[in-house]
Tab-separated table of C-alpha atoms (C1' of nucleotides) in Angstrom:
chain	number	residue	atom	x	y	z
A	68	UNK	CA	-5.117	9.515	-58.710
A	69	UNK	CA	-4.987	12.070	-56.173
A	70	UNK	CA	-3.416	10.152	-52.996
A	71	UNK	CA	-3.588	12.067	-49.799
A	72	UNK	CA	0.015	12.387	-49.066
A	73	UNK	CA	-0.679	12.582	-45.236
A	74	UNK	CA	-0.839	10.510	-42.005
A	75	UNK	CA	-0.860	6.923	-41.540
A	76	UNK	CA	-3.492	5.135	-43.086
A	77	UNK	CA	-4.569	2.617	-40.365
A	78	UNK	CA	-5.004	4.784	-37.116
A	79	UNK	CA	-1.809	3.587	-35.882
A	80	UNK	CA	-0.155	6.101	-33.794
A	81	UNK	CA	3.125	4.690	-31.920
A	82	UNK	CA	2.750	6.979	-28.958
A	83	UNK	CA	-0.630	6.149	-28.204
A	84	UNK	CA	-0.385	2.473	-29.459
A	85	UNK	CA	-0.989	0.391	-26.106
A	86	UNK	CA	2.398	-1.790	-26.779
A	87	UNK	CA	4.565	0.408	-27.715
A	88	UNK	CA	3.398	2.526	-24.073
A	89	UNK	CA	3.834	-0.443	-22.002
A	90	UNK	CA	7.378	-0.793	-23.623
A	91	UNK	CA	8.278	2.493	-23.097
A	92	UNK	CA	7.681	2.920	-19.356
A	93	UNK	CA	9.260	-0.954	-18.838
A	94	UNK	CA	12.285	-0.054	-20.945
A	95	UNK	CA	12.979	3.941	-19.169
A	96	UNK	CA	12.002	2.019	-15.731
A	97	UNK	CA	14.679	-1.255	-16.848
A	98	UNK	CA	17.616	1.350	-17.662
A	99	UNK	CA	18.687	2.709	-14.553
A	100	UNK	CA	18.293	-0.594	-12.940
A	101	UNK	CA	20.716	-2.004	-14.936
A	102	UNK	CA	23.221	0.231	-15.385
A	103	UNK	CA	23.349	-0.197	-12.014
A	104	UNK	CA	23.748	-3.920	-11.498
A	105	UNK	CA	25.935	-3.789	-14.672
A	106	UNK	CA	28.193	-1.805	-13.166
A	107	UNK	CA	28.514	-2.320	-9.950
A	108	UNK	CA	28.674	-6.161	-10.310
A	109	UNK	CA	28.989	-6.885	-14.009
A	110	UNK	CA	25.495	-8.762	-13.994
A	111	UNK	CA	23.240	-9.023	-17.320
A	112	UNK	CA	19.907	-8.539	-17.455
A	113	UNK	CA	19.252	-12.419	-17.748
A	114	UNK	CA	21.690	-12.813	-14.516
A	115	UNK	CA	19.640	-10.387	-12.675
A	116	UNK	CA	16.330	-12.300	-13.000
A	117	UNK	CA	17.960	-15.788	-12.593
A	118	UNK	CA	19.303	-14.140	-9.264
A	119	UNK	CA	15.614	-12.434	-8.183
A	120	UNK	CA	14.102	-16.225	-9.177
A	121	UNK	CA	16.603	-18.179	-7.004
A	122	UNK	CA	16.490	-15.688	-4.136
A	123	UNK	CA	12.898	-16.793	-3.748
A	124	UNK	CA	12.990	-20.613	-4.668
A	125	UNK	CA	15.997	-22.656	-3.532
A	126	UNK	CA	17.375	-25.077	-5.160
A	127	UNK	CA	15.396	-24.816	-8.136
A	128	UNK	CA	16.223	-26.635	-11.942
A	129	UNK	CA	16.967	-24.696	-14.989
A	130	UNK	CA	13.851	-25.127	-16.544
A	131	UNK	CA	11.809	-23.996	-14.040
A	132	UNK	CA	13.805	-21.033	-13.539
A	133	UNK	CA	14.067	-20.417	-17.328
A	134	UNK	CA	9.741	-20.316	-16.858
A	135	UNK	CA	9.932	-18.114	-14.119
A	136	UNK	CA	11.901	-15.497	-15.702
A	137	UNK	CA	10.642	-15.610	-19.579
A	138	UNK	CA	14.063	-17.137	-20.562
A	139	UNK	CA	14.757	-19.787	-23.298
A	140	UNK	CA	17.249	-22.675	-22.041
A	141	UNK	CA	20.331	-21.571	-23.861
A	142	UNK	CA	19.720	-17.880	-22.123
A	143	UNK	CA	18.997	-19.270	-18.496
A	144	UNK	CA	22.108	-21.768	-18.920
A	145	UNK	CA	24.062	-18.637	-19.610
A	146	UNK	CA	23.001	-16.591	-17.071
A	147	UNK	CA	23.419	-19.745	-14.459
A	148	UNK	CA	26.966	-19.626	-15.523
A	149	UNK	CA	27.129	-16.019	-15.238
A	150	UNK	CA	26.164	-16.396	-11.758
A	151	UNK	CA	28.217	-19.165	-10.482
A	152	UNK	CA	31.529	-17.233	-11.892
A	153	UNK	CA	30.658	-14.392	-10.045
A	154	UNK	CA	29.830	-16.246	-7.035
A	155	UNK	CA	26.220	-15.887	-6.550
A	156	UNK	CA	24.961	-19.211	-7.411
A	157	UNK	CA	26.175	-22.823	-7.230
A	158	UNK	CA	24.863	-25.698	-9.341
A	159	UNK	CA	25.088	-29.473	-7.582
A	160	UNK	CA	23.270	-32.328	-9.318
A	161	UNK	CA	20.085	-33.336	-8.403
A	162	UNK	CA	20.216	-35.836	-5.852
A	163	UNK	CA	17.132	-38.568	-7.329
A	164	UNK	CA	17.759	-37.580	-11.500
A	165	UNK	CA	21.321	-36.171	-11.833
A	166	UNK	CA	20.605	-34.375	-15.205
A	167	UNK	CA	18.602	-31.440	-13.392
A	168	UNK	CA	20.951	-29.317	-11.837
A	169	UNK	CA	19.760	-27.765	-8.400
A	170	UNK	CA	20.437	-24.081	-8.493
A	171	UNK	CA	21.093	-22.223	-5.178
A	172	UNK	CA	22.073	-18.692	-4.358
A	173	UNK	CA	24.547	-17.978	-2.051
A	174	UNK	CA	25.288	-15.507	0.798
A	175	UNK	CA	27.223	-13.385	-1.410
A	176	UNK	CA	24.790	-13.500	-4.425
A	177	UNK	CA	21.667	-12.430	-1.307
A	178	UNK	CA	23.912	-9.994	-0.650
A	179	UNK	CA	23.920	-8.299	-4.302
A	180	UNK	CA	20.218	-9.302	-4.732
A	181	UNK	CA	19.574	-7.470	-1.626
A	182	UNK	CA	21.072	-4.539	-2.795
A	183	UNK	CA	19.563	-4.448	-6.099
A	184	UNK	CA	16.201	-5.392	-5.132
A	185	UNK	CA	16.275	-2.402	-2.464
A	186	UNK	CA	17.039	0.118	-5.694
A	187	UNK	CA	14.503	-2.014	-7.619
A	188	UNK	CA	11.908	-1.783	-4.851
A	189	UNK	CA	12.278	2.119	-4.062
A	190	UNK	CA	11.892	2.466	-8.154
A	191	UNK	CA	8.940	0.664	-7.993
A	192	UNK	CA	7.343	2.754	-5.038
A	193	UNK	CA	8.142	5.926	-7.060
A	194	UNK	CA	5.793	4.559	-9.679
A	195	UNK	CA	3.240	3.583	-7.225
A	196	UNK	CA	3.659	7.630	-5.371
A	197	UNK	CA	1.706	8.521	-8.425
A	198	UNK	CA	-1.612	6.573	-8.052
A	199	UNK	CA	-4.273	6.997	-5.676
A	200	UNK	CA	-4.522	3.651	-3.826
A	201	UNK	CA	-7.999	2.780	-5.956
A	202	UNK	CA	-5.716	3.272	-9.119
A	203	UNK	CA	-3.350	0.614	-8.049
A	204	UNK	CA	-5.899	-1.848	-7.248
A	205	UNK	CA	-7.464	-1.617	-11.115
A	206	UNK	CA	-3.249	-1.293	-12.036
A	207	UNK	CA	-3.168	-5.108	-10.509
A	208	UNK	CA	-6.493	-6.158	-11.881
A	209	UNK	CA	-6.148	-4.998	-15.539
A	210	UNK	CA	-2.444	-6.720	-15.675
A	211	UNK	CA	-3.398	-9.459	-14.323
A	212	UNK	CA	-5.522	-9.549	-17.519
A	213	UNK	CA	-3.154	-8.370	-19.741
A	214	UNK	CA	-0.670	-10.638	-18.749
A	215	UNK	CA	-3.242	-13.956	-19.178
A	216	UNK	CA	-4.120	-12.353	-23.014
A	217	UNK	CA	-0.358	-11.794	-24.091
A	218	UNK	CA	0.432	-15.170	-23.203
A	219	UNK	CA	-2.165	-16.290	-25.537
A	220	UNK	CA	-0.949	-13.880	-28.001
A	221	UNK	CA	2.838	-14.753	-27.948
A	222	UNK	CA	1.622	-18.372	-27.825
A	223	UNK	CA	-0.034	-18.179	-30.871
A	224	UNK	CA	2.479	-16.810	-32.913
A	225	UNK	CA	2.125	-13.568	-35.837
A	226	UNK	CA	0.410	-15.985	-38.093
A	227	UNK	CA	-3.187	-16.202	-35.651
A	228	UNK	CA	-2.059	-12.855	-33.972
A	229	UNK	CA	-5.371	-11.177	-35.192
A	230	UNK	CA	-7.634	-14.225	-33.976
A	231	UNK	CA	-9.877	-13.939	-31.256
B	184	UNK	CA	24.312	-17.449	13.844
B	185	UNK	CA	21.107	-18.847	12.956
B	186	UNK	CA	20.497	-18.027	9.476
B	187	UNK	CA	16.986	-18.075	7.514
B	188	UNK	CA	17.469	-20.018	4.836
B	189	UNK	CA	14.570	-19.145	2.838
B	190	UNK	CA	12.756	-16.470	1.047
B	191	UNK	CA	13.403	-12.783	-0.105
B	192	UNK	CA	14.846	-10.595	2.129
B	193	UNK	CA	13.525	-7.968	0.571
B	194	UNK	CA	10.313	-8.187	-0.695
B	195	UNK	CA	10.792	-8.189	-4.343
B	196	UNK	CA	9.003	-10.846	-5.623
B	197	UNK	CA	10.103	-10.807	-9.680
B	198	UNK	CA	6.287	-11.840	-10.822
B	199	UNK	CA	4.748	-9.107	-9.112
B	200	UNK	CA	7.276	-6.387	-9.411
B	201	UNK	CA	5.419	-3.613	-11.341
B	202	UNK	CA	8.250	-2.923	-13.795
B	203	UNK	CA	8.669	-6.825	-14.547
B	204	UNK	CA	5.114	-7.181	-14.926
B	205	UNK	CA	5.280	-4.333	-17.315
B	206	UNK	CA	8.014	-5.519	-19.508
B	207	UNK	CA	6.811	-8.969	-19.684
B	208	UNK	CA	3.136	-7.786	-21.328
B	209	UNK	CA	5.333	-5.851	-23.652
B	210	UNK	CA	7.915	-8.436	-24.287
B	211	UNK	CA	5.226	-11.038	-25.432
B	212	UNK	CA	3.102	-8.912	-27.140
B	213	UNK	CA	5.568	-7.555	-29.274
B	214	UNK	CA	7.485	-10.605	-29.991
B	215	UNK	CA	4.623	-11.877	-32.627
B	216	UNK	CA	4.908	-8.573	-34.595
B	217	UNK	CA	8.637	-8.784	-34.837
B	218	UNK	CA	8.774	-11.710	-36.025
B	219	UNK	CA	5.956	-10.803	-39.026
B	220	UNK	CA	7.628	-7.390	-39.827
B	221	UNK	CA	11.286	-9.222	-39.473
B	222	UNK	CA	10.341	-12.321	-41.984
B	223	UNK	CA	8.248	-10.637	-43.927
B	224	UNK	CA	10.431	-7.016	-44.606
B	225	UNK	CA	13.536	-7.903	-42.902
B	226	UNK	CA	12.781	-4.786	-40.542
B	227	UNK	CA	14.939	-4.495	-37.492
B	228	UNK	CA	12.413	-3.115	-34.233
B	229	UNK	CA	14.360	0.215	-34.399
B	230	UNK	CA	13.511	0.129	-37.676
B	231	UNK	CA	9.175	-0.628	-37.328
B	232	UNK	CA	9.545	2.091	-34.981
B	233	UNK	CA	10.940	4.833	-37.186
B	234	UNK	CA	8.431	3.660	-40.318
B	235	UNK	CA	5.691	3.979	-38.118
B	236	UNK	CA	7.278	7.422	-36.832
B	237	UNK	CA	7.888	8.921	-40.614
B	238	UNK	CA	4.291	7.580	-41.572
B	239	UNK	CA	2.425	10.543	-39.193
B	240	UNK	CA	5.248	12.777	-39.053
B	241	UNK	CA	6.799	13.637	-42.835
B	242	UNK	CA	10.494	15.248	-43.551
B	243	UNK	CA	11.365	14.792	-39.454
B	244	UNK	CA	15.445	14.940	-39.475
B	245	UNK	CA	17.284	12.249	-37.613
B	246	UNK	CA	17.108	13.836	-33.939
B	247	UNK	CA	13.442	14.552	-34.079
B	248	UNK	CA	12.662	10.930	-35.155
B	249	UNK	CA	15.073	9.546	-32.411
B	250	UNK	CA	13.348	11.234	-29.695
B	251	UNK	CA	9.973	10.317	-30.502
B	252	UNK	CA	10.673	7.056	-31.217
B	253	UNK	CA	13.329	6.505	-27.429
B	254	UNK	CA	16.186	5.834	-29.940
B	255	UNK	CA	20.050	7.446	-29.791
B	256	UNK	CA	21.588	9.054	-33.000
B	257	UNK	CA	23.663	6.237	-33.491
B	258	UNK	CA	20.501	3.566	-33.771
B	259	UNK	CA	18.521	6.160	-35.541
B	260	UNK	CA	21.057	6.459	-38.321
B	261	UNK	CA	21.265	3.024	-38.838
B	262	UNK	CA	17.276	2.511	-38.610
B	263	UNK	CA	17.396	5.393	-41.084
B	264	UNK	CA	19.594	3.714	-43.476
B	265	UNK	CA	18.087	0.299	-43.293
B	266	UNK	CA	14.990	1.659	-44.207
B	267	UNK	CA	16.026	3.390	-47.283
B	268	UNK	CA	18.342	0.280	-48.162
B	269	UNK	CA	14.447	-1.228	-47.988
B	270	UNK	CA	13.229	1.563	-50.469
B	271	UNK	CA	10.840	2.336	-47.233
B	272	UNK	CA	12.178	5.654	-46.249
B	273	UNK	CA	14.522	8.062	-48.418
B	274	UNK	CA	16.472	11.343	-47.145
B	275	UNK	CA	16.921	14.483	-48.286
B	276	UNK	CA	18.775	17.186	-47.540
B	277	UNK	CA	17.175	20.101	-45.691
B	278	UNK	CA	16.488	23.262	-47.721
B	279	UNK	CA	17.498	25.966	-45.177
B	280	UNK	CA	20.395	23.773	-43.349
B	281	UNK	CA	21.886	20.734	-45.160
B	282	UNK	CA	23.010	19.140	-42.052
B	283	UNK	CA	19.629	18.394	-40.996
B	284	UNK	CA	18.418	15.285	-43.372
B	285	UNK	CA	14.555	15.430	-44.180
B	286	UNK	CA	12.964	11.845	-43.817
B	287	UNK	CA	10.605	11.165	-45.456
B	288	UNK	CA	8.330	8.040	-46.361
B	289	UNK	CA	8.093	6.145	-49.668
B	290	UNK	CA	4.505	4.312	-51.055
B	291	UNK	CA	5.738	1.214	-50.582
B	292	UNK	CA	7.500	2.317	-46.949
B	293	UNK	CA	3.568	3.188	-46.255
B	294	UNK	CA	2.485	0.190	-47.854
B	295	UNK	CA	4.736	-1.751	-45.405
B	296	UNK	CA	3.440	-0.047	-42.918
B	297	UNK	CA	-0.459	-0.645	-42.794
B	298	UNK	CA	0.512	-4.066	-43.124
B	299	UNK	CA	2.219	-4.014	-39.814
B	300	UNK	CA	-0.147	-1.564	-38.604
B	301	UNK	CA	-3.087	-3.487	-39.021
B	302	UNK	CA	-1.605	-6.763	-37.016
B	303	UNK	CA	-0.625	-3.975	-34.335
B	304	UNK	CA	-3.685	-2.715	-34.384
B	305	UNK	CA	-5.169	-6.116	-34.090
B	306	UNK	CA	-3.055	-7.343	-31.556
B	307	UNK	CA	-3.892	-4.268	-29.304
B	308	UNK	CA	-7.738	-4.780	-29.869
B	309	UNK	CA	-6.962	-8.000	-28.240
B	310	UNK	CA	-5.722	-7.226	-25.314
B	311	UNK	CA	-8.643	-3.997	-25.185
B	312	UNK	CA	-11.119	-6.530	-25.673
B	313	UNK	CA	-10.138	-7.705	-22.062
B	314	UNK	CA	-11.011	-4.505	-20.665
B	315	UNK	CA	-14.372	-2.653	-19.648
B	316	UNK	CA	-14.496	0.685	-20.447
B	317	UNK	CA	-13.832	1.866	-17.435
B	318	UNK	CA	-10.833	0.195	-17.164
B	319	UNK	CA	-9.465	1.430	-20.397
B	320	UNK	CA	-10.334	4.964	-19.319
B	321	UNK	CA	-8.279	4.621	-15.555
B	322	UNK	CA	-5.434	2.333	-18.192
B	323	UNK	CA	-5.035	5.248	-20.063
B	324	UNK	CA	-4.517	7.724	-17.258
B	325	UNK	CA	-2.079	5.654	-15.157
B	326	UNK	CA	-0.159	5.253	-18.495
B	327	UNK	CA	0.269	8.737	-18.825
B	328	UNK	CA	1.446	9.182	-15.109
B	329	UNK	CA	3.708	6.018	-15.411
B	330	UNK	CA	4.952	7.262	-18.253
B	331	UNK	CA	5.730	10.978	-16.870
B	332	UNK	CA	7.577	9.393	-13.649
B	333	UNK	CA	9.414	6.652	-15.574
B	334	UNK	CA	10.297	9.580	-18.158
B	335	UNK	CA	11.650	11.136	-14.551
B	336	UNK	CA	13.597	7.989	-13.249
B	337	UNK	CA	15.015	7.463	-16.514
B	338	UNK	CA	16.715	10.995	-16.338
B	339	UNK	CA	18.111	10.696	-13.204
B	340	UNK	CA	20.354	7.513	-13.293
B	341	UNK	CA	20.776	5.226	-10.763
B	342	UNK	CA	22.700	7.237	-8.295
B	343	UNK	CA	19.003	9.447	-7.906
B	344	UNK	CA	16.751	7.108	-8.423
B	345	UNK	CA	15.510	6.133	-5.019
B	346	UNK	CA	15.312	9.780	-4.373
B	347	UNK	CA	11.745	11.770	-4.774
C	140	DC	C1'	38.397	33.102	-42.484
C	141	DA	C1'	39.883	30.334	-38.739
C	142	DT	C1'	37.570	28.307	-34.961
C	143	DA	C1'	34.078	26.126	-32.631
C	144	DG	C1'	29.830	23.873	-32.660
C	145	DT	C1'	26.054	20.884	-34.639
C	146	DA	C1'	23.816	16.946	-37.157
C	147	DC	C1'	24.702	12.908	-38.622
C	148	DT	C1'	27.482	8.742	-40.079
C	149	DT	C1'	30.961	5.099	-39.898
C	150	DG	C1'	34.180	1.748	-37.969
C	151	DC	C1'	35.270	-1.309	-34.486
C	152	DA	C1'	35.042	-3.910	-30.494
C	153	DC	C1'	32.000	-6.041	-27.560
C	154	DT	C1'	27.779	-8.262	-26.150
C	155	DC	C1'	23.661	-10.756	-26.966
C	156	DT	C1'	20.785	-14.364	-29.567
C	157	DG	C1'	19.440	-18.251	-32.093
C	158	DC	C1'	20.359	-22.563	-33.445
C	159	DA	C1'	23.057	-26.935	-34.405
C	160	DA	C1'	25.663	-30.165	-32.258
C	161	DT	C1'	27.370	-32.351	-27.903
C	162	DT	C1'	27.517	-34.295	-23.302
C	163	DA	C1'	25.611	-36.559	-19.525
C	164	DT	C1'	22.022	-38.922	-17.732
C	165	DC	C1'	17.897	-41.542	-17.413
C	166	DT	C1'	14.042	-44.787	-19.277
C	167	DA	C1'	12.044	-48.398	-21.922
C	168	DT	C1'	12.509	-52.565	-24.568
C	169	DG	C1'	13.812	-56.842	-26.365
D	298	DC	C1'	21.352	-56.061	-19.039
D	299	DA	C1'	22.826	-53.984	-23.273
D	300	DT	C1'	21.271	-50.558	-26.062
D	301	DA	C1'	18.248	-47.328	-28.538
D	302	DG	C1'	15.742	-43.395	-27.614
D	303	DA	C1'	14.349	-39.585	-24.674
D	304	DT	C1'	15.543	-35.599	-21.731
D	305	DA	C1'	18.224	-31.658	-19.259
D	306	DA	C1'	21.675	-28.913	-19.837
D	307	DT	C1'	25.785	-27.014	-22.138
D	308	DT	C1'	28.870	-25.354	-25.744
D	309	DG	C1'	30.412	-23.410	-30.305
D	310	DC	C1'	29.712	-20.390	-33.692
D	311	DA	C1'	27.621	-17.120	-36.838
D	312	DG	C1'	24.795	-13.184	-37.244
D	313	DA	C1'	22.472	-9.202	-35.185
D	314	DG	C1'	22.467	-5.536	-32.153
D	315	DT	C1'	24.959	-1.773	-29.103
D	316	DG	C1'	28.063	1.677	-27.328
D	317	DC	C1'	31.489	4.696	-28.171
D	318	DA	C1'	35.506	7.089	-30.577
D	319	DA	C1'	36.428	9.254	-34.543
D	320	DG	C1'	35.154	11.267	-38.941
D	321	DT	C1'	32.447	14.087	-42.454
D	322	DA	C1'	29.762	17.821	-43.836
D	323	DC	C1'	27.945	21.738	-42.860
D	324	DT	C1'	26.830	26.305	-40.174
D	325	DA	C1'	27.615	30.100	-36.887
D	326	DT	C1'	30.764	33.351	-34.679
D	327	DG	C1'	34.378	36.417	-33.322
DNA sequence: CATAGTACTTGCACTCTGCAATTATCTATG
DNA sequence: CATAGATAATTGCAGAGTGCAAGTACTATG
């Protein structure tokens, strides 16, 4: 049985496999970003979106922040507590059902976000230097897809992965 | 002082940040593959990545596989060694100059693979299947740019990366 | 042939994650 | 109105992953 001792079988090549692209630019994009929040004010990568979600929505509970940010309870919980230590958040109990706790970011935690978000924000204009204004547009458009389709697909799980 | 209580300062809203909206496509989209390829081989992500590297690309050493793959020596060698503890990969040592360990992988490392592969592949015709076309075609060639400049940012560190 | 350099590996401390168990609180029921 | 059952959040702990110093094996150079 001569087997042809070359190239993958199934057309799968990782650099031009649409995932693994979409990974790579996130991850290179992530890095400096947090090497800079890490070490200038010892903040995870959880802490960091907690702090971009409660910079925008006061007083918000740790479910709804754990859905803005893609973060399971345990994670968000963590990060919360990450954030109050250093300073940048504060918990109080909800006033009508005291088992949500109202998150809030303080001065000194708008301060930090400020700061990060301006890095964040002049990272993301780098990217957007590159395409022609029309190019940005269909950018938007086709993520906006993207986005609605890998919800389904993480949804669904690796068992109905290949389904519609 | 009168301050506004509300909203962003700076205008980074996390859900339409380009790099968050990047990472969270990838994030979902890959999490249903991990799982199969981690229940059903016990295969770390560094370690899908280098199978799928070896399976187009035979005898690579260790620092050629780490670069195409965005993984440091150290991860590498470990991905490495899972892999052959899997009976998926096995090294050898190079002819000319036995430092540099040749790679290569085994049937059932390729067998492993198309399995994988063809969920991948699956998965990404899903989220193609969204797309025209057209927008494939103008996908594909903001990729490449996002990937060049991210490639660029990446580089630099976070002390340069506001700059040009 | 000693020295320096290269490719890779290993050990160890540290962080991150996933999950069970817990706490605190609220709701529904008899 | 006690109490059983939900619900929101937290904590403890084990396992996996990560970063870095040090080590091994080999090659190149003066």
């Amino acid at each position: 049985m001569k087997q042809t001792a070359r190239a993958a079988d199934d057309g799968l090549k990782l650099s031009s496999w649409l995932p693994y692209r979409l990974f790579l630019v996130a991850a290179q994009v992530a890095r400096p970003l947090e090497s800079f929040y890490g070490e200038t004010y010892g903040l995870s990568q959880a802490g960091w979106r907690i702090l971009a979600v409660i910079a925008e929505r006061d007083a918000a509970n740790a479910a709804e922040i754990g859905r803005a940010c893609a973060l399971d309870p345990f994670a968000t919980s963590r990060g919360i507590g990450q954030l109050t230590e250093l300073g940048f958040a504060v918990r109080r109990a909800g006033k009508s059902d005291r088992r949500f706790a109202a998150v809030s970011i303080t001065r000194s935690g708008r301060t930090a976000f400020n700061r990060i978000a301006a890095l964040g924000s002049a990272i993301e204009a780098r990217l957007l230097a590159r395409l022609s204004e029309s190019e940005r547009a269909a950018l938007d458009s086709t993520l906006t897809r993207l986005e609605d389709e890998s919800a389904r697909i993480d949804a669904g799980g690796w068992r109905d992965a290949g389904a519609s």
